[in-house]
Amino acid sequence: MSDSQTLHWQALSRDHHLPPFTDYKALNAKGTRIITRASGVYLWDSDGQRILDAMAGLWCVNVGYGREELVEAAARQMRELPYYNLFFQTAHPPALALAQAIAELAPAGMQHVFFTGSGSEANDTVLRMVRHYWAIKGQPEKKVVIGRWNGYHGSTVAGASLGGMKAMHGQGDFPIPGIEHIDQPYWYGEGGDMEPEEFGIRIADQLEQKIREIGEDKVAAFIAEPIQGAGGVIIPPDSYWPRIKEILARHDILFIADEVICGFGRTGEWFGSDYYGLEPDLMPIAKGLTSGYIPMGGVIVRDEVVRTLNEGGEFYHGFTYSGHPVAAAVALENLRILREERIVERVKAQTAPYLQRRWQELAEHPLVGQARGVGLLGALELVKNKKTRERFAEPGVGMRCREHCFRNGLVMRAVGDTMIISPPLVIGEQEIDELIDKVRLCLDATARDVLG
Ligand SMILES: *Cc1c(COP(=O)(O)O)cnc(C)c1O
């Protein structure tokens, strides 16, 4: 495409579009990047540049771009039944077949799914569902949900409130009442002089303290991502989840594992809860469920919770597009591909070990304070001083690195000065080699800018 076409789209963006999570003035001064097509693990922009998408879109394109079967599944379903709702005692085959397929993959004892249109709606659903659950059990005062600072659970009112993003809370008085936060298990950033394992225990113990402070009779649930994604691919120390499990076992509260990123193979297991041996009561899902080809989310619910809901009369909650037949057909086909091509198994046995070995090589770079990862998730901490973990005083080093990535045909995301990746699960070893080469090039370019 010609340069003038890029300018055309950029003008439309400036004149008519309000994009999500964007500083409008800054974007309009610079011009937005226009992505026009994609195939496998690659994107193409309107200038014809090929870009290795190390973020799988937004953590979601698990089977990679350009899968004809997903297109066909959508077209077939649109011809057969493009829409019907699941309200008022009706249903349709795609939603029911998908619920069964998800139940087959889910941890034992989690056999039901409530469908939503997105991950945020899934988290709105869990907030409604856990409060409804306790009310049915005769404890309507058990309402408070404990989340974590720097956790991410979406951008609706409930999602933003359950999440712990202070910048989001700052715009419009969030969190809403009845939501509390404890610290995150971010050893590299907040662990100080402590050993990681000691830090993991100390941070987990905040859950115990918080439950005591609020009173167990007022706490409905604890919500957490198995690995924090948007917060910067924060992988808890090994001591963290076992300690949290001990605490949860002592208290009568529900546990919500937000699987929107970790679900559907990201860690090399079907769910992050499988990876860490967690036993959640509710699991919000989205993203990898459809590989992002069409919006869909849901909540997988433990049998015991379902038994209680069955006794509660009508649950006054749902969406026009809950279980949308076209989305369900695409999700079903996406799960078929993941299973039949044994993509999750390959991530665990081959791709993840290979990526993580090569990712660790980057730890030697002068700019990198820590390289960490699990499955096909990775993070690099960019620091001024590797030994002392001293950060850069000037803001925007991560964004600068991100700009170098785009210029060199690579999408990496910057969370502050943490560079993160989450590539499609179908990425091959040669593509991983290309990814590592490109990351190194971009780190070198960033180092020249900031270390001199
Ligand atoms: C992306 C995300 C969400 C929100 O999903 P949307 O589809 O953007 O609403 C919720 N939880 C986690 C862990 C996420 O990464």
Tab-separated table of C-alpha atoms and ligand atoms in Angstrom:
chain	number	residue	atom	x	y	z
A	1	MET	CA	0.000	0.000	0.000
A	2	SER	CA	1.147	3.497	-0.692
A	3	ASP	CA	2.198	6.073	1.824
A	4	SER	CA	-0.839	8.188	1.045
A	5	GLN	CA	-3.105	5.332	2.112
A	6	THR	CA	-1.424	5.189	5.493
A	7	LEU	CA	-2.017	8.927	5.815
A	8	HIS	CA	-5.653	8.394	4.830
A	9	TRP	CA	-6.268	5.880	7.624
A	10	GLN	CA	-4.353	8.006	10.108
A	11	ALA	CA	-6.576	10.969	9.258
A	12	LEU	CA	-9.703	8.865	9.831
A	13	SER	CA	-8.326	7.767	13.182
A	14	ARG	CA	-7.673	11.359	14.219
A	15	ASP	CA	-10.991	12.675	12.916
A	16	HIS	CA	-13.386	9.922	13.988
A	17	HIS	CA	-11.975	7.262	16.273
A	18	LEU	CA	-11.411	7.100	20.030
A	19	PRO	CA	-9.188	4.041	20.560
A	20	PRO	CA	-8.941	2.128	23.881
A	21	PHE	CA	-6.168	2.875	26.432
A	22	THR	CA	-4.789	5.777	24.399
A	23	ASP	CA	-3.445	9.277	25.033
A	24	TYR	CA	-5.356	10.897	22.177
A	25	LYS	CA	-3.293	14.037	21.814
A	26	ALA	CA	-0.009	12.124	21.780
A	27	LEU	CA	-1.325	9.602	19.240
A	28	ASN	CA	-2.698	12.248	16.913
A	29	ALA	CA	0.604	14.113	16.931
A	30	LYS	CA	2.375	10.939	15.855
A	31	GLY	CA	-0.110	8.990	13.748
A	32	THR	CA	-1.446	5.507	14.466
A	33	ARG	CA	0.034	2.347	12.953
A	34	ILE	CA	-2.361	0.612	10.567
A	35	ILE	CA	-2.329	-3.193	10.544
A	36	THR	CA	-3.909	-4.548	7.385
A	37	ARG	CA	-3.455	-8.323	7.332
A	38	ALA	CA	-1.849	-11.278	9.079
A	39	SER	CA	-0.742	-14.860	8.588
A	40	GLY	CA	0.759	-17.388	11.011
A	41	VAL	CA	2.774	-15.375	13.550
A	42	TYR	CA	3.199	-12.332	11.258
A	43	LEU	CA	1.349	-9.056	10.756
A	44	TRP	CA	1.628	-6.636	7.845
A	45	ASP	CA	1.137	-2.887	8.218
A	46	SER	CA	-0.183	-0.422	5.640
A	47	ASP	CA	3.385	0.391	4.569
A	48	GLY	CA	3.895	-3.257	3.653
A	49	GLN	CA	6.251	-3.997	6.551
A	50	ARG	CA	6.157	-7.553	7.935
A	51	ILE	CA	6.060	-7.699	11.730
A	52	LEU	CA	6.610	-10.732	13.988
A	53	ASP	CA	3.727	-10.563	16.471
A	54	ALA	CA	5.298	-11.649	19.744
A	55	MET	CA	2.108	-10.615	21.609
A	56	ALA	CA	-0.375	-12.813	19.668
A	57	GLY	CA	-2.529	-9.725	19.199
A	58	LEU	CA	-3.455	-9.038	22.807
A	59	TRP	CA	-2.460	-12.416	24.282
A	60	CYS	CA	-5.213	-14.110	22.326
A	61	VAL	CA	-4.301	-15.438	18.859
A	62	ASN	CA	-3.245	-18.825	20.235
A	63	VAL	CA	-3.608	-20.828	17.003
A	64	GLY	CA	-1.994	-18.066	14.913
A	65	TYR	CA	-3.484	-15.958	12.145
A	66	GLY	CA	-5.074	-17.175	8.928
A	67	ARG	CA	-6.769	-20.416	10.012
A	68	GLU	CA	-9.345	-21.069	7.270
A	69	GLU	CA	-11.213	-23.616	9.463
A	70	LEU	CA	-12.226	-20.809	11.839
A	71	VAL	CA	-13.463	-18.697	8.943
A	72	GLU	CA	-15.466	-21.658	7.640
A	73	ALA	CA	-16.927	-22.419	11.072
A	74	ALA	CA	-18.159	-18.827	11.354
A	75	ALA	CA	-19.600	-18.773	7.817
A	76	ARG	CA	-21.334	-22.129	8.299
A	77	GLN	CA	-22.917	-21.006	11.572
A	78	MET	CA	-23.981	-17.655	10.123
A	79	ARG	CA	-25.869	-19.456	7.365
A	80	GLU	CA	-27.469	-21.947	9.745
A	81	LEU	CA	-28.368	-19.711	12.695
A	82	PRO	CA	-26.575	-16.353	12.885
A	83	TYR	CA	-28.131	-15.373	16.189
A	84	TYR	CA	-30.369	-16.562	18.875
A	85	ASN	CA	-30.325	-15.863	22.599
A	86	LEU	CA	-30.024	-18.124	25.613
A	87	PHE	CA	-32.584	-16.244	27.686
A	88	PHE	CA	-36.143	-17.379	28.463
A	89	GLN	CA	-35.509	-21.122	28.467
A	90	THR	CA	-34.075	-21.468	24.963
A	91	ALA	CA	-30.641	-22.549	23.766
A	92	HIS	CA	-28.842	-23.554	20.564
A	93	PRO	CA	-26.437	-26.367	19.659
A	94	PRO	CA	-23.164	-24.361	19.338
A	95	ALA	CA	-23.344	-22.912	22.884
A	96	LEU	CA	-24.225	-26.293	24.400
A	97	ALA	CA	-21.564	-28.196	22.470
A	98	LEU	CA	-19.020	-25.572	23.488
A	99	ALA	CA	-20.024	-25.753	27.158
A	100	GLN	CA	-19.439	-29.512	27.012
A	101	ALA	CA	-16.067	-29.109	25.258
A	102	ILE	CA	-14.899	-26.599	27.858
A	103	ALA	CA	-16.101	-28.830	30.711
A	104	GLU	CA	-13.989	-31.674	29.264
A	105	LEU	CA	-10.865	-29.523	29.380
A	106	ALA	CA	-11.546	-27.796	32.706
A	107	PRO	CA	-10.148	-29.032	36.044
A	108	ALA	CA	-12.115	-31.833	37.711
A	109	GLY	CA	-15.366	-30.771	39.337
A	110	MET	CA	-15.911	-27.734	37.097
A	111	GLN	CA	-18.607	-28.832	34.695
A	112	HIS	CA	-20.617	-25.687	33.909
A	113	VAL	CA	-19.980	-22.523	31.893
A	114	PHE	CA	-21.718	-19.126	31.935
A	115	PHE	CA	-21.013	-17.343	28.627
A	116	THR	CA	-20.183	-13.667	28.181
A	117	GLY	CA	-18.895	-11.492	25.360
A	118	SER	CA	-15.489	-10.667	26.855
A	119	GLY	CA	-13.093	-11.121	29.764
A	120	SER	CA	-14.369	-7.963	31.438
A	121	GLU	CA	-17.938	-9.212	31.264
A	122	ALA	CA	-16.717	-12.511	32.709
A	123	ASN	CA	-15.363	-10.626	35.721
A	124	ASP	CA	-18.568	-8.612	36.074
A	125	THR	CA	-20.289	-11.977	36.093
A	126	VAL	CA	-18.086	-13.383	38.862
A	127	LEU	CA	-18.726	-10.372	41.077
A	128	ARG	CA	-22.480	-10.815	40.634
A	129	MET	CA	-22.274	-14.594	40.982
A	130	VAL	CA	-20.186	-14.779	44.169
A	131	ARG	CA	-22.430	-12.278	45.976
A	132	HIS	CA	-25.528	-14.115	44.775
A	133	TYR	CA	-23.977	-17.401	45.935
A	134	TRP	CA	-23.449	-16.205	49.499
A	135	ALA	CA	-26.892	-14.610	49.619
A	136	ILE	CA	-28.469	-17.944	48.626
A	137	LYS	CA	-26.474	-19.574	51.424
A	138	GLY	CA	-28.022	-17.126	53.871
A	139	GLN	CA	-24.900	-14.962	54.242
A	140	PRO	CA	-25.688	-11.875	52.156
A	141	GLU	CA	-23.148	-9.864	54.176
A	142	LYS	CA	-20.311	-11.911	52.629
A	143	LYS	CA	-19.755	-9.404	49.815
A	144	VAL	CA	-16.178	-8.192	49.790
A	145	VAL	CA	-13.873	-9.438	47.054
A	146	ILE	CA	-10.128	-9.230	47.652
A	147	GLY	CA	-7.999	-8.571	44.564
A	148	ARG	CA	-4.358	-7.569	44.133
A	149	TRP	CA	-2.609	-4.332	43.324
A	150	ASN	CA	-1.481	-4.336	39.707
A	151	GLY	CA	-3.788	-7.242	38.888
A	152	TYR	CA	-5.829	-6.888	35.700
A	153	HIS	CA	-9.399	-8.083	35.377
A	154	GLY	CA	-10.698	-5.923	32.531
A	155	SER	CA	-12.021	-2.437	32.039
A	156	THR	CA	-15.719	-2.461	32.882
A	157	VAL	CA	-16.681	-0.949	36.241
A	158	ALA	CA	-16.379	-4.301	38.015
A	159	GLY	CA	-13.295	-5.341	36.040
A	160	ALA	CA	-11.440	-2.112	36.771
A	161	SER	CA	-12.443	-2.307	40.431
A	162	LEU	CA	-11.383	-5.937	40.923
A	163	GLY	CA	-8.149	-5.091	39.146
A	164	GLY	CA	-5.480	-3.132	40.949
A	165	MET	CA	-4.358	-0.664	38.308
A	166	LYS	CA	-3.994	2.621	40.174
A	167	ALA	CA	-4.085	4.714	36.999
A	168	MET	CA	-7.447	3.166	36.090
A	169	HIS	CA	-8.796	3.667	39.627
A	170	GLY	CA	-7.779	7.312	39.403
A	171	GLN	CA	-10.207	8.082	36.580
A	172	GLY	CA	-13.712	8.075	38.018
A	173	ASP	CA	-13.514	6.926	41.634
A	174	PHE	CA	-12.689	3.247	41.498
A	175	PRO	CA	-12.684	0.716	43.015
A	176	ILE	CA	-16.400	0.597	43.751
A	177	PRO	CA	-17.243	-0.184	47.408
A	178	GLY	CA	-16.725	-3.738	48.625
A	179	ILE	CA	-13.462	-4.451	46.841
A	180	GLU	CA	-10.097	-4.534	48.642
A	181	HIS	CA	-6.555	-5.158	47.428
A	182	ILE	CA	-3.416	-6.813	48.735
A	183	ASP	CA	0.113	-6.571	47.323
A	184	GLN	CA	1.275	-8.493	44.263
A	185	PRO	CA	3.983	-11.206	44.360
A	186	TYR	CA	6.385	-9.121	42.261
A	187	TRP	CA	9.748	-10.085	43.703
A	188	TYR	CA	11.984	-8.309	41.182
A	189	GLY	CA	10.189	-4.991	41.565
A	190	GLU	CA	9.162	-5.055	45.204
A	191	GLY	CA	11.133	-7.793	46.948
A	192	GLY	CA	13.961	-5.557	48.186
A	193	ASP	CA	16.623	-7.548	50.054
A	194	MET	CA	14.432	-10.585	50.614
A	195	GLU	CA	14.980	-13.953	48.970
A	196	PRO	CA	12.210	-14.707	46.467
A	197	GLU	CA	10.764	-17.596	48.515
A	198	GLU	CA	10.647	-15.570	51.710
A	199	PHE	CA	9.021	-12.696	49.798
A	200	GLY	CA	6.423	-15.038	48.276
A	201	ILE	CA	5.369	-16.202	51.755
A	202	ARG	CA	5.234	-12.691	53.147
A	203	ILE	CA	3.063	-11.425	50.299
A	204	ALA	CA	0.760	-14.463	50.419
A	205	ASP	CA	0.280	-13.916	54.160
A	206	GLN	CA	-1.302	-10.558	53.362
A	207	LEU	CA	-4.357	-12.527	52.257
A	208	GLU	CA	-4.665	-14.015	55.747
A	209	GLN	CA	-4.244	-10.580	57.315
A	210	LYS	CA	-6.773	-9.000	54.980
A	211	ILE	CA	-9.390	-11.676	55.677
A	212	ARG	CA	-8.891	-11.122	59.427
A	213	GLU	CA	-9.038	-7.352	59.049
A	214	ILE	CA	-12.314	-7.411	57.067
A	215	GLY	CA	-13.750	-10.384	58.939
A	216	GLU	CA	-14.219	-13.738	57.262
A	217	ASP	CA	-17.998	-13.352	57.578
A	218	LYS	CA	-17.797	-10.377	55.203
A	219	VAL	CA	-15.436	-11.802	52.557
A	220	ALA	CA	-16.989	-13.419	49.486
A	221	ALA	CA	-13.925	-14.275	47.418
A	222	PHE	CA	-10.292	-13.773	46.464
A	223	ILE	CA	-9.515	-13.078	42.791
A	224	ALA	CA	-6.119	-13.455	41.106
A	225	GLU	CA	-4.491	-14.267	37.804
A	226	PRO	CA	-2.278	-17.394	38.080
A	227	ILE	CA	0.365	-15.247	36.356
A	228	GLN	CA	-0.333	-11.522	36.071
A	229	GLY	CA	-0.331	-10.623	32.395
A	230	ALA	CA	-1.063	-6.950	31.800
A	231	GLY	CA	0.732	-6.085	35.036
A	232	GLY	CA	3.986	-7.159	33.384
A	233	VAL	CA	4.103	-10.972	33.242
A	234	ILE	CA	4.622	-11.269	36.981
A	235	ILE	CA	5.490	-14.833	37.897
A	236	PRO	CA	5.087	-15.476	41.619
A	237	PRO	CA	7.914	-17.087	43.613
A	238	ASP	CA	7.420	-20.867	44.017
A	239	SER	CA	6.364	-20.404	47.630
A	240	TYR	CA	3.442	-18.103	46.785
A	241	TRP	CA	0.643	-20.308	45.432
A	242	PRO	CA	1.127	-23.159	47.931
A	243	ARG	CA	0.865	-20.633	50.784
A	244	ILE	CA	-2.227	-19.015	49.255
A	245	LYS	CA	-3.784	-22.478	48.957
A	246	GLU	CA	-3.118	-23.128	52.657
A	247	ILE	CA	-4.798	-19.838	53.557
A	248	LEU	CA	-7.804	-20.486	51.298
A	249	ALA	CA	-8.221	-23.949	52.832
A	250	ARG	CA	-8.540	-22.371	56.304
A	251	HIS	CA	-11.268	-19.933	55.276
A	252	ASP	CA	-14.743	-20.274	53.879
A	253	ILE	CA	-14.327	-17.957	50.886
A	254	LEU	CA	-14.459	-18.581	47.138
A	255	PHE	CA	-11.383	-18.477	44.923
A	256	ILE	CA	-11.552	-16.950	41.455
A	257	ALA	CA	-8.615	-17.760	39.142
A	258	ASP	CA	-8.774	-15.291	36.249
A	259	GLU	CA	-7.689	-17.518	33.353
A	260	VAL	CA	-8.311	-14.970	30.588
A	261	ILE	CA	-4.611	-15.047	29.610
A	262	CYS	CA	-3.345	-18.280	31.171
A	263	GLY	CA	-6.252	-20.357	29.863
A	264	PHE	CA	-6.107	-22.469	26.691
A	265	GLY	CA	-2.467	-23.402	26.659
A	266	ARG	CA	-0.427	-20.310	27.447
A	267	THR	CA	1.574	-22.022	30.232
A	268	GLY	CA	1.879	-25.375	28.449
A	269	GLU	CA	-1.116	-26.678	30.435
A	270	TRP	CA	-4.743	-26.086	29.496
A	271	PHE	CA	-5.157	-23.650	32.396
A	272	GLY	CA	-2.825	-21.709	34.650
A	273	SER	CA	-4.641	-23.426	37.515
A	274	ASP	CA	-3.391	-26.779	36.174
A	275	TYR	CA	0.148	-25.398	35.994
A	276	TYR	CA	0.100	-24.317	39.659
A	277	GLY	CA	-2.233	-27.015	40.996
A	278	LEU	CA	-4.859	-24.461	42.035
A	279	GLU	CA	-8.438	-25.458	42.786
A	280	PRO	CA	-10.542	-22.445	41.905
A	281	ASP	CA	-14.294	-22.158	42.323
A	282	LEU	CA	-14.690	-19.865	39.321
A	283	MET	CA	-12.505	-19.313	36.273
A	284	PRO	CA	-13.142	-16.309	34.001
A	285	ILE	CA	-12.018	-17.114	30.445
A	286	ALA	CA	-11.844	-15.212	27.129
A	287	LYS	CA	-8.951	-14.376	24.730
A	288	GLY	CA	-7.519	-17.804	23.737
A	289	LEU	CA	-11.015	-19.343	23.863
A	290	THR	CA	-11.595	-18.159	20.282
A	291	SER	CA	-7.960	-17.288	19.507
A	292	GLY	CA	-9.328	-13.749	19.217
A	293	TYR	CA	-11.016	-14.417	15.864
A	294	ILE	CA	-14.315	-13.303	17.385
A	295	PRO	CA	-15.147	-11.895	20.832
A	296	MET	CA	-16.225	-14.355	23.501
A	297	GLY	CA	-15.729	-14.928	27.208
A	298	GLY	CA	-17.218	-16.963	29.996
A	299	VAL	CA	-16.933	-18.216	33.541
A	300	ILE	CA	-16.268	-21.875	34.328
A	301	VAL	CA	-18.012	-22.724	37.599
A	302	ARG	CA	-17.353	-25.430	40.195
A	303	ASP	CA	-20.108	-28.012	40.725
A	304	GLU	CA	-20.647	-27.073	44.367
A	305	VAL	CA	-21.300	-23.438	43.361
A	306	VAL	CA	-23.684	-24.606	40.642
A	307	ARG	CA	-25.595	-26.707	43.187
A	308	THR	CA	-26.103	-23.589	45.286
A	309	LEU	CA	-27.111	-21.462	42.281
A	310	ASN	CA	-29.701	-24.117	41.466
A	311	GLU	CA	-31.399	-23.314	44.773
A	312	GLY	CA	-31.378	-19.548	44.294
A	313	GLY	CA	-34.268	-18.835	41.958
A	314	GLU	CA	-33.590	-16.699	38.906
A	315	PHE	CA	-30.060	-15.309	38.490
A	316	TYR	CA	-30.832	-11.831	37.154
A	317	HIS	CA	-27.789	-11.530	34.931
A	318	GLY	CA	-26.754	-12.119	31.327
A	319	PHE	CA	-25.964	-10.515	28.001
A	320	THR	CA	-27.666	-10.320	24.619
A	321	TYR	CA	-24.576	-12.013	23.206
A	322	SER	CA	-24.022	-14.603	25.961
A	323	GLY	CA	-22.988	-17.746	24.089
A	324	HIS	CA	-23.441	-16.104	20.671
A	325	PRO	CA	-23.806	-18.993	18.178
A	326	VAL	CA	-21.184	-17.706	15.721
A	327	ALA	CA	-18.664	-17.065	18.499
A	328	ALA	CA	-19.439	-20.471	20.003
A	329	ALA	CA	-18.931	-22.205	16.643
A	330	VAL	CA	-15.558	-20.469	16.224
A	331	ALA	CA	-14.531	-21.333	19.794
A	332	LEU	CA	-15.498	-24.965	19.268
A	333	GLU	CA	-13.408	-25.161	16.098
A	334	ASN	CA	-10.538	-23.381	17.839
A	335	LEU	CA	-10.589	-25.976	20.639
A	336	ARG	CA	-10.708	-28.747	18.039
A	337	ILE	CA	-7.556	-27.340	16.414
A	338	LEU	CA	-5.771	-26.969	19.755
A	339	ARG	CA	-6.627	-30.564	20.690
A	340	GLU	CA	-6.211	-32.395	17.384
A	341	GLU	CA	-2.945	-30.687	16.529
A	342	ARG	CA	-1.760	-31.252	20.092
A	343	ILE	CA	-0.673	-27.632	20.273
A	344	VAL	CA	-0.745	-27.360	24.075
A	345	GLU	CA	1.281	-30.571	24.423
A	346	ARG	CA	3.827	-29.234	21.930
A	347	VAL	CA	4.134	-25.975	23.850
A	348	LYS	CA	4.894	-27.925	27.010
A	349	ALA	CA	7.294	-30.481	25.525
A	350	GLN	CA	9.106	-28.405	22.913
A	351	THR	CA	8.261	-24.785	22.248
A	352	ALA	CA	8.212	-23.463	25.807
A	353	PRO	CA	11.489	-25.126	26.875
A	354	TYR	CA	13.132	-23.829	23.696
A	355	LEU	CA	11.785	-20.287	24.058
A	356	GLN	CA	12.674	-20.122	27.756
A	357	ARG	CA	16.232	-21.357	27.126
A	358	ARG	CA	16.793	-18.764	24.421
A	359	TRP	CA	15.005	-16.049	26.481
A	360	GLN	CA	17.495	-16.604	29.338
A	361	GLU	CA	20.356	-15.730	26.966
A	362	LEU	CA	18.986	-12.188	26.984
A	363	ALA	CA	19.675	-11.916	30.728
A	364	GLU	CA	23.306	-11.239	29.835
A	365	HIS	CA	22.437	-8.064	27.964
A	366	PRO	CA	23.690	-4.903	29.744
A	367	LEU	CA	20.169	-3.443	29.811
A	368	VAL	CA	18.434	-6.524	31.229
A	369	GLY	CA	18.133	-6.890	34.998
A	370	GLN	CA	16.050	-10.064	34.833
A	371	ALA	CA	14.704	-12.364	32.134
A	372	ARG	CA	11.789	-14.507	33.318
A	373	GLY	CA	9.103	-16.649	31.769
A	374	VAL	CA	6.722	-19.595	31.980
A	375	GLY	CA	5.293	-21.439	28.993
A	376	LEU	CA	5.005	-18.951	26.158
A	377	LEU	CA	5.079	-15.908	28.410
A	378	GLY	CA	8.226	-13.847	28.880
A	379	ALA	CA	9.400	-10.605	30.482
A	380	LEU	CA	12.598	-8.579	30.493
A	381	GLU	CA	13.263	-5.962	33.156
A	382	LEU	CA	15.155	-3.028	31.657
A	383	VAL	CA	17.355	-1.398	34.286
A	384	LYS	CA	20.104	1.159	34.597
A	385	ASN	CA	22.154	-1.031	36.913
A	386	LYS	CA	21.980	-4.818	36.722
A	387	LYS	CA	23.605	-5.368	40.106
A	388	THR	CA	21.548	-2.986	42.202
A	389	ARG	CA	18.302	-3.374	40.154
A	390	GLU	CA	18.288	0.438	39.875
A	391	ARG	CA	15.624	1.660	37.440
A	392	PHE	CA	15.990	4.446	34.918
A	393	ALA	CA	15.112	7.845	36.348
A	394	GLU	CA	13.763	9.094	33.016
A	395	PRO	CA	10.358	7.735	32.003
A	396	GLY	CA	9.701	5.968	28.725
A	397	VAL	CA	12.673	3.628	28.293
A	398	GLY	CA	10.279	0.712	27.698
A	399	MET	CA	8.313	2.735	25.125
A	400	ARG	CA	11.566	3.641	23.410
A	401	CYS	CA	12.455	-0.044	23.180
A	402	ARG	CA	8.971	-0.755	21.857
A	403	GLU	CA	9.488	1.816	19.103
A	404	HIS	CA	12.733	0.104	18.129
A	405	CYS	CA	10.825	-3.180	17.991
A	406	PHE	CA	8.233	-1.832	15.556
A	407	ARG	CA	10.983	-0.320	13.418
A	408	ASN	CA	12.683	-3.714	13.281
A	409	GLY	CA	9.545	-5.719	12.520
A	410	LEU	CA	8.660	-6.999	15.985
A	411	VAL	CA	5.755	-6.408	18.371
A	412	MET	CA	6.786	-6.511	22.019
A	413	ARG	CA	4.718	-4.734	24.654
A	414	ALA	CA	6.140	-2.346	27.252
A	415	VAL	CA	4.692	-2.236	30.784
A	416	GLY	CA	6.719	0.623	32.196
A	417	ASP	CA	10.285	-0.577	31.654
A	418	THR	CA	9.289	-4.244	31.543
A	419	MET	CA	9.227	-5.701	28.020
A	420	ILE	CA	6.836	-8.605	27.624
A	421	ILE	CA	5.988	-11.301	25.084
A	422	SER	CA	3.157	-13.785	24.626
A	423	PRO	CA	3.517	-15.183	21.091
A	424	PRO	CA	1.016	-17.420	19.266
A	425	LEU	CA	1.225	-20.983	20.596
A	426	VAL	CA	2.012	-22.223	17.081
A	427	ILE	CA	5.317	-20.332	16.889
A	428	GLY	CA	8.137	-22.579	15.633
A	429	GLU	CA	11.786	-22.812	16.645
A	430	GLN	CA	13.026	-20.833	13.640
A	431	GLU	CA	10.530	-18.096	14.407
A	432	ILE	CA	11.684	-18.093	18.027
A	433	ASP	CA	15.261	-17.657	16.777
A	434	GLU	CA	14.099	-14.701	14.703
A	435	LEU	CA	12.258	-13.289	17.714
A	436	ILE	CA	15.356	-13.518	19.939
A	437	ASP	CA	17.589	-11.945	17.255
A	438	LYS	CA	15.151	-9.074	16.885
A	439	VAL	CA	14.802	-8.548	20.621
A	440	ARG	CA	18.585	-8.371	20.916
A	441	LEU	CA	18.778	-5.830	18.101
A	442	CYS	CA	16.145	-3.677	19.805
A	443	LEU	CA	17.850	-3.954	23.197
A	444	ASP	CA	21.125	-2.860	21.573
A	445	ALA	CA	19.426	0.126	19.961
A	446	THR	CA	17.736	1.074	23.241
A	447	ALA	CA	21.016	0.687	25.136
A	448	ARG	CA	22.710	3.062	22.693
A	449	ASP	CA	19.957	5.605	23.395
A	450	VAL	CA	19.928	5.395	27.150
A	451	LEU	CA	23.265	4.025	28.347
A	452	GLY	CA	25.258	6.098	25.836
B	1	LIG	C1	-7.632	-9.098	28.961
B	1	LIG	C2	-7.999	-9.514	30.332
B	1	LIG	C3	-9.276	-9.308	30.847
B	1	LIG	C4	-10.312	-8.516	30.113
B	1	LIG	O1	-10.734	-9.109	28.953
B	1	LIG	P1	-11.475	-8.220	27.827
B	1	LIG	O2	-11.883	-9.230	26.812
B	1	LIG	O3	-10.464	-7.215	27.338
B	1	LIG	O4	-12.627	-7.552	28.470
B	1	LIG	C5	-9.577	-9.832	32.089
B	1	LIG	N1	-8.673	-10.517	32.795
B	1	LIG	C6	-7.423	-10.719	32.342
B	1	LIG	C7	-6.471	-11.525	33.153
B	1	LIG	C8	-7.039	-10.216	31.106
B	1	LIG	O5	-5.802	-10.377	30.682
